[in-house]
Steps between C-alpha positions, in 0.01 A plus 500: 500500500776740588658453159166562330438810716843640409424429135171693518669784686775526240239486224301784658818703542587443135153611387530810717837582347365444149205725580728778624727462198194525275375808684842666479521418128153645435574816699835536324337457160235762586766741626707447186194551278403820683857623475510438125160669456616806699821521299310474171253770609786727607676452166184575302433811708857619454485440124187710476693789651747499211480615141752360253598742224694403189774745413538476120420131525830426675528579867219472757440770758282437805283784627288465812130550438478656843725783385271554201204536736693758700553698178134481391406849631789654305409296192136609527596867507740458208230316304261792549767760418599312184138486388451874554820584312386290204140619495553870571841578350420564136655668200306659212556186297226246425732198501663602828160544664376163374823329609492646851135419550550147370776440758282654771214261422722205593503640855124553536158360416216617273455818705828628352386419146165669560668819623724503192201450270305776675790745460546396139132550418508840670784601268751545783792333322423679174521831684841407639627416151349800325609743772850349519451451874742292706336341803696387804409369844685548829396253769517647850339231714372142469294367791436124498277337761638149554256418784279300263486386140429650248737772618355850469737756347478879493761677284556875494727718292518765231419483132691742277374609159799659328425729204723730299405809701381368839472209740171402661536328836216274610431322827469127428348251744412146396347203679521129429536155654787253467483120490783246491548325165771291336816680393560533126744684275236769446401506868816429702361615836213252502222750572185592307327839526123478534222763499737778400351849495613863505363656818641851443647672196470874543715790382719658767679763292622591155858621485653694208806317369722801578404475870494123536829470693378729775174307549579130445 
């Protein structure tokens, strides 16, 4: 009996050891699996924070997407300034006007096209050409509200109508909204202007060309 009892005791001890080994193996496998999953998630998250840019198809430069997000306010303001320079800086030349407006439409939606068509139908561009008027814009301030999307933008500045004998200075205030879009060659900042409108465009003064340096 004693021999049989010792046999059963040893057998129970062996089963207990096997059970503990199995438990340790299962726990180890789970820990390893969780570790691999965490590592994979970390790698994917890190890769999403990087943008790979080909430099002439040869070298690869890595730019952090986080840094791009930090620069978004500056990019938004530059996008708006670029649009205003294209749309409002015009020469008395039909091709130049069409070219500038065409580039400006890449940065905005149908509201930009509608404003151009309205000005064209009103004969505004014809008057510039016939009167040999050079139009320029000076942006003084661009306010962008990044608290929610679409981002509301109010832009203020001066519009100059330069003629042979005088310069008319106008107060220019525009309003629009910005949304994030994909970057393209024609829209490198990745913004689109929506609901663009001219809020103010009133004459401030007309300066004779002989006195322009003392007033501008």
